Amino acid sequence: MDRYAVIGNPIAHSKSPQIHTAFARQTGQAMTYEAILGPEHGFADTVRAFAASGGRGMNVTVPFKLEAYDLADQLSERAQAAGAVNTLSFRADGIHGDNTDGVGLIRDLEENLSCPLADRHVLLLGAGGASRGVLLPLLAAGPRQVTIANRTAARAEALAERFHPLCRHTRLDGCGFEAVAAAPVDVIINATSASLSAEVPPLPDAVFDGCALAYDMMYGARPTAFMNHARARGATRVADGLGMLVEQAAESFALWRGVRPDSAPVLAQLRLQLAATAP
Ligand code: NDP
């Protein structure tokens, strides 16, 4: 049996074992997938020990994505752009690092939620690891304009500058929340961690007016504060990040096994389970 795992700290809450086990069953792959609690020190040793004991690949979650980046012998283009690794593959020529978060987001937006990004104006909220992780695939989807807005304006400006060389037809800017124009945008993606504390980034109400999709990368049993806020201000559609989670897993699975699983039934099952935990 080929072995795979997710490593993070904390890890007990992780849905990755359930998702990958469902993918394996669905595609008839002989593999196991477990959750490993990463140590405070010695991440690299834990990963190498897993590989030495027959591990073929690992997903990496908070707080180890930067350490995984440093550990990898080879990095994909999207891992390099993200500056972080969420998927490790143990190959004969070393440890290969990739990042499937961005492609997972774009697949959720464009395929699951039928929200094409080409020629649209996207407002990306946040300038942390999640924003940086999705920018390469986001720009590749061909939006007309991307505005990165963040609580700390300088981080948004720096991120926009870093990705400028990768823009072909897209206008890319970074600013503080207070500098966001009071005008409608097509798609808003919340990649801040504000929803963790039920806060909403301070934006002009007008940005939500008629917005095709307001998407929160966070997910839970109930709509997030951001989703409720966006809907009340005129967003046509709102969604959370559960689909992104399943799609980034599907991309990792395809990288490892060479088979693309059908994510829809797995997402539907997770959604049902989450709803059942609502207070
Ligand atoms: P980071 O800690 O790297 O960055 C946090 C970002 O949120 C920064 O831009 C920070 O602004 C901003 N922020 C924090 N608190 C607030 C607040 N109260 N109001 C406004 N802005 C705030 O976190 P990540 O980028 O790694 O993660 C962000 C979110 O994305 C998390 O909720 C995470 O769960 C989610 N995520 C979901 C995934 C999925 O598969 N669905 C995958 C990856 C992430 P500042 O720079 O000013 O500090």
JSON list of N, CA and C in Angstrom, two decimals, residues 60-96:
[
{"chain": "A", "resi": 60, "resn": "VAL", "atom": "N", "xyz": [0.78, 19.50, 3.32]},
{"chain": "A", "resi": 60, "resn": "VAL", "atom": "CA", "xyz": [1.36, 20.29, 4.41]},
{"chain": "A", "resi": 60, "resn": "VAL", "atom": "C", "xyz": [0.42, 21.45, 4.71]},
{"chain": "A", "resi": 61, "resn": "THR", "atom": "N", "xyz": [0.07, 21.58, 5.98]},
{"chain": "A", "resi": 61, "resn": "THR", "atom": "CA", "xyz": [-0.82, 22.69, 6.34]},
{"chain": "A", "resi": 61, "resn": "THR", "atom": "C", "xyz": [-0.18, 23.52, 7.45]},
{"chain": "A", "resi": 62, "resn": "VAL", "atom": "N", "xyz": [-0.95, 24.50, 7.95]},
{"chain": "A", "resi": 62, "resn": "VAL", "atom": "CA", "xyz": [-0.46, 25.45, 8.95]},
{"chain": "A", "resi": 62, "resn": "VAL", "atom": "C", "xyz": [0.20, 24.73, 10.11]},
{"chain": "A", "resi": 63, "resn": "PRO", "atom": "N", "xyz": [1.38, 25.09, 10.60]},
{"chain": "A", "resi": 63, "resn": "PRO", "atom": "CA", "xyz": [2.18, 26.25, 10.20]},
{"chain": "A", "resi": 63, "resn": "PRO", "atom": "C", "xyz": [3.43, 25.87, 9.41]},
{"chain": "A", "resi": 64, "resn": "PHE", "atom": "N", "xyz": [3.37, 24.81, 8.60]},
{"chain": "A", "resi": 64, "resn": "PHE", "atom": "CA", "xyz": [4.60, 24.25, 8.05]},
{"chain": "A", "resi": 64, "resn": "PHE", "atom": "C", "xyz": [4.84, 24.53, 6.56]},
{"chain": "A", "resi": 65, "resn": "LYS", "atom": "N", "xyz": [3.99, 25.36, 5.93]},
{"chain": "A", "resi": 65, "resn": "LYS", "atom": "CA", "xyz": [4.12, 25.50, 4.47]},
{"chain": "A", "resi": 65, "resn": "LYS", "atom": "C", "xyz": [5.44, 26.15, 4.06]},
{"chain": "A", "resi": 66, "resn": "LEU", "atom": "N", "xyz": [5.98, 27.01, 4.91]},
{"chain": "A", "resi": 66, "resn": "LEU", "atom": "CA", "xyz": [7.26, 27.65, 4.57]},
{"chain": "A", "resi": 66, "resn": "LEU", "atom": "C", "xyz": [8.42, 26.67, 4.80]},
{"chain": "A", "resi": 67, "resn": "GLU", "atom": "N", "xyz": [8.33, 25.88, 5.87]},
{"chain": "A", "resi": 67, "resn": "GLU", "atom": "CA", "xyz": [9.38, 24.88, 6.12]},
{"chain": "A", "resi": 67, "resn": "GLU", "atom": "C", "xyz": [9.39, 23.83, 5.01]},
{"chain": "A", "resi": 68, "resn": "ALA", "atom": "N", "xyz": [8.20, 23.48, 4.51]},
{"chain": "A", "resi": 68, "resn": "ALA", "atom": "CA", "xyz": [8.13, 22.51, 3.41]},
{"chain": "A", "resi": 68, "resn": "ALA", "atom": "C", "xyz": [8.78, 23.10, 2.15]},
{"chain": "A", "resi": 69, "resn": "TYR", "atom": "N", "xyz": [8.59, 24.39, 1.96]},
{"chain": "A", "resi": 69, "resn": "TYR", "atom": "CA", "xyz": [9.21, 25.09, 0.82]},
{"chain": "A", "resi": 69, "resn": "TYR", "atom": "C", "xyz": [10.74, 24.97, 0.92]},
{"chain": "A", "resi": 70, "resn": "ASP", "atom": "N", "xyz": [11.26, 25.20, 2.11]},
{"chain": "A", "resi": 70, "resn": "ASP", "atom": "CA", "xyz": [12.72, 25.14, 2.31]},
{"chain": "A", "resi": 70, "resn": "ASP", "atom": "C", "xyz": [13.25, 23.71, 2.18]},
{"chain": "A", "resi": 71, "resn": "LEU", "atom": "N", "xyz": [12.42, 22.74, 2.53]},
{"chain": "A", "resi": 71, "resn": "LEU", "atom": "CA", "xyz": [12.86, 21.34, 2.53]},
{"chain": "A", "resi": 71, "resn": "LEU", "atom": "C", "xyz": [12.94, 20.74, 1.13]},
{"chain": "A", "resi": 72, "resn": "ALA", "atom": "N", "xyz": [12.07, 21.23, 0.22]},
{"chain": "A", "resi": 72, "resn": "ALA", "atom": "CA", "xyz": [11.96, 20.60, -1.10]},
{"chain": "A", "resi": 72, "resn": "ALA", "atom": "C", "xyz": [13.26, 20.74, -1.90]},
{"chain": "A", "resi": 73, "resn": "ASP", "atom": "N", "xyz": [13.62, 19.65, -2.63]},
{"chain": "A", "resi": 73, "resn": "ASP", "atom": "CA", "xyz": [14.80, 19.70, -3.50]},
{"chain": "A", "resi": 73, "resn": "ASP", "atom": "C", "xyz": [14.46, 20.37, -4.82]},
{"chain": "A", "resi": 74, "resn": "GLN", "atom": "N", "xyz": [13.21, 20.17, -5.28]},
{"chain": "A", "resi": 74, "resn": "GLN", "atom": "CA", "xyz": [12.75, 20.85, -6.50]},
{"chain": "A", "resi": 74, "resn": "GLN", "atom": "C", "xyz": [11.41, 21.51, -6.19]},
{"chain": "A", "resi": 75, "resn": "LEU", "atom": "N", "xyz": [11.16, 22.65, -6.84]},
{"chain": "A", "resi": 75, "resn": "LEU", "atom": "CA", "xyz": [9.90, 23.38, -6.62]},
{"chain": "A", "resi": 75, "resn": "LEU", "atom": "C", "xyz": [9.20, 23.62, -7.95]},
{"chain": "A", "resi": 76, "resn": "SER", "atom": "N", "xyz": [7.89, 23.45, -7.97]},
{"chain": "A", "resi": 76, "resn": "SER", "atom": "CA", "xyz": [7.12, 23.80, -9.18]},
{"chain": "A", "resi": 76, "resn": "SER", "atom": "C", "xyz": [7.09, 25.32, -9.31]},
{"chain": "A", "resi": 77, "resn": "GLU", "atom": "N", "xyz": [6.70, 25.79, -10.49]},
{"chain": "A", "resi": 77, "resn": "GLU", "atom": "CA", "xyz": [6.61, 27.23, -10.72]},
{"chain": "A", "resi": 77, "resn": "GLU", "atom": "C", "xyz": [5.60, 27.87, -9.76]},
{"chain": "A", "resi": 78, "resn": "ARG", "atom": "N", "xyz": [4.48, 27.16, -9.54]},
{"chain": "A", "resi": 78, "resn": "ARG", "atom": "CA", "xyz": [3.45, 27.77, -8.68]},
{"chain": "A", "resi": 78, "resn": "ARG", "atom": "C", "xyz": [3.88, 27.76, -7.22]},
{"chain": "A", "resi": 79, "resn": "ALA", "atom": "N", "xyz": [4.71, 26.78, -6.81]},
{"chain": "A", "resi": 79, "resn": "ALA", "atom": "CA", "xyz": [5.23, 26.79, -5.44]},
{"chain": "A", "resi": 79, "resn": "ALA", "atom": "C", "xyz": [6.22, 27.94, -5.28]},
{"chain": "A", "resi": 80, "resn": "GLN", "atom": "N", "xyz": [7.03, 28.16, -6.31]},
{"chain": "A", "resi": 80, "resn": "GLN", "atom": "CA", "xyz": [7.99, 29.28, -6.25]},
{"chain": "A", "resi": 80, "resn": "GLN", "atom": "C", "xyz": [7.25, 30.61, -6.14]},
{"chain": "A", "resi": 81, "resn": "ALA", "atom": "N", "xyz": [6.19, 30.77, -6.94]},
{"chain": "A", "resi": 81, "resn": "ALA", "atom": "CA", "xyz": [5.44, 32.03, -6.90]},
{"chain": "A", "resi": 81, "resn": "ALA", "atom": "C", "xyz": [4.74, 32.19, -5.55]},
{"chain": "A", "resi": 82, "resn": "ALA", "atom": "N", "xyz": [4.22, 31.10, -5.03]},
{"chain": "A", "resi": 82, "resn": "ALA", "atom": "CA", "xyz": [3.49, 31.16, -3.75]},
{"chain": "A", "resi": 82, "resn": "ALA", "atom": "C", "xyz": [4.45, 31.37, -2.59]},
{"chain": "A", "resi": 83, "resn": "GLY", "atom": "N", "xyz": [5.70, 30.95, -2.75]},
{"chain": "A", "resi": 83, "resn": "GLY", "atom": "CA", "xyz": [6.66, 31.02, -1.64]},
{"chain": "A", "resi": 83, "resn": "GLY", "atom": "C", "xyz": [6.30, 30.05, -0.54]},
{"chain": "A", "resi": 84, "resn": "ALA", "atom": "N", "xyz": [5.52, 29.05, -0.87]},
{"chain": "A", "resi": 84, "resn": "ALA", "atom": "CA", "xyz": [5.04, 28.08, 0.13]},
{"chain": "A", "resi": 84, "resn": "ALA", "atom": "C", "xyz": [4.67, 26.78, -0.58]},
{"chain": "A", "resi": 85, "resn": "VAL", "atom": "N", "xyz": [4.75, 25.68, 0.17]},
{"chain": "A", "resi": 85, "resn": "VAL", "atom": "CA", "xyz": [4.46, 24.36, -0.39]},
{"chain": "A", "resi": 85, "resn": "VAL", "atom": "C", "xyz": [3.36, 23.68, 0.42]},
{"chain": "A", "resi": 86, "resn": "ASN", "atom": "N", "xyz": [2.33, 23.17, -0.26]},
{"chain": "A", "resi": 86, "resn": "ASN", "atom": "CA", "xyz": [1.30, 22.40, 0.45]},
{"chain": "A", "resi": 86, "resn": "ASN", "atom": "C", "xyz": [1.26, 20.94, 0.01]},
{"chain": "A", "resi": 87, "resn": "THR", "atom": "N", "xyz": [2.12, 20.59, -0.99]},
{"chain": "A", "resi": 87, "resn": "THR", "atom": "CA", "xyz": [2.12, 19.22, -1.49]},
{"chain": "A", "resi": 87, "resn": "THR", "atom": "C", "xyz": [3.56, 18.76, -1.72]},
{"chain": "A", "resi": 88, "resn": "LEU", "atom": "N", "xyz": [3.95, 17.70, -1.03]},
{"chain": "A", "resi": 88, "resn": "LEU", "atom": "CA", "xyz": [5.28, 17.12, -1.21]},
{"chain": "A", "resi": 88, "resn": "LEU", "atom": "C", "xyz": [5.13, 15.76, -1.88]},
{"chain": "A", "resi": 89, "resn": "SER", "atom": "N", "xyz": [6.02, 15.49, -2.83]},
{"chain": "A", "resi": 89, "resn": "SER", "atom": "CA", "xyz": [6.07, 14.16, -3.46]},
{"chain": "A", "resi": 89, "resn": "SER", "atom": "C", "xyz": [7.47, 13.61, -3.28]},
{"chain": "A", "resi": 90, "resn": "PHE", "atom": "N", "xyz": [7.56, 12.39, -2.79]},
{"chain": "A", "resi": 90, "resn": "PHE", "atom": "CA", "xyz": [8.87, 11.79, -2.56]},
{"chain": "A", "resi": 90, "resn": "PHE", "atom": "C", "xyz": [9.23, 10.96, -3.79]},
{"chain": "A", "resi": 91, "resn": "ARG", "atom": "N", "xyz": [10.19, 11.45, -4.55]},
{"chain": "A", "resi": 91, "resn": "ARG", "atom": "CA", "xyz": [10.55, 10.82, -5.82]},
{"chain": "A", "resi": 91, "resn": "ARG", "atom": "C", "xyz": [11.98, 10.33, -5.75]},
{"chain": "A", "resi": 92, "resn": "ALA", "atom": "N", "xyz": [12.36, 9.52, -6.75]},
{"chain": "A", "resi": 92, "resn": "ALA", "atom": "CA", "xyz": [13.71, 8.94, -6.76]},
{"chain": "A", "resi": 92, "resn": "ALA", "atom": "C", "xyz": [14.78, 10.03, -6.74]},
{"chain": "A", "resi": 93, "resn": "ASP", "atom": "N", "xyz": [14.49, 11.18, -7.39]},
{"chain": "A", "resi": 93, "resn": "ASP", "atom": "CA", "xyz": [15.51, 12.23, -7.47]},
{"chain": "A", "resi": 93, "resn": "ASP", "atom": "C", "xyz": [15.34, 13.30, -6.38]},
{"chain": "A", "resi": 94, "resn": "GLY", "atom": "N", "xyz": [14.55, 13.01, -5.37]},
{"chain": "A", "resi": 94, "resn": "GLY", "atom": "CA", "xyz": [14.45, 13.94, -4.23]},
{"chain": "A", "resi": 94, "resn": "GLY", "atom": "C", "xyz": [13.01, 14.32, -3.90]},
{"chain": "A", "resi": 95, "resn": "ILE", "atom": "N", "xyz": [12.90, 15.34, -3.06]},
{"chain": "A", "resi": 95, "resn": "ILE", "atom": "CA", "xyz": [11.57, 15.78, -2.60]},
{"chain": "A", "resi": 95, "resn": "ILE", "atom": "C", "xyz": [11.10, 16.91, -3.50]},
{"chain": "A", "resi": 96, "resn": "HIS", "atom": "N", "xyz": [9.92, 16.71, -4.10]},
{"chain": "A", "resi": 96, "resn": "HIS", "atom": "CA", "xyz": [9.35, 17.71, -5.00]},
{"chain": "A", "resi": 96, "resn": "HIS", "atom": "C", "xyz": [8.26, 18.48, -4.26]}
]
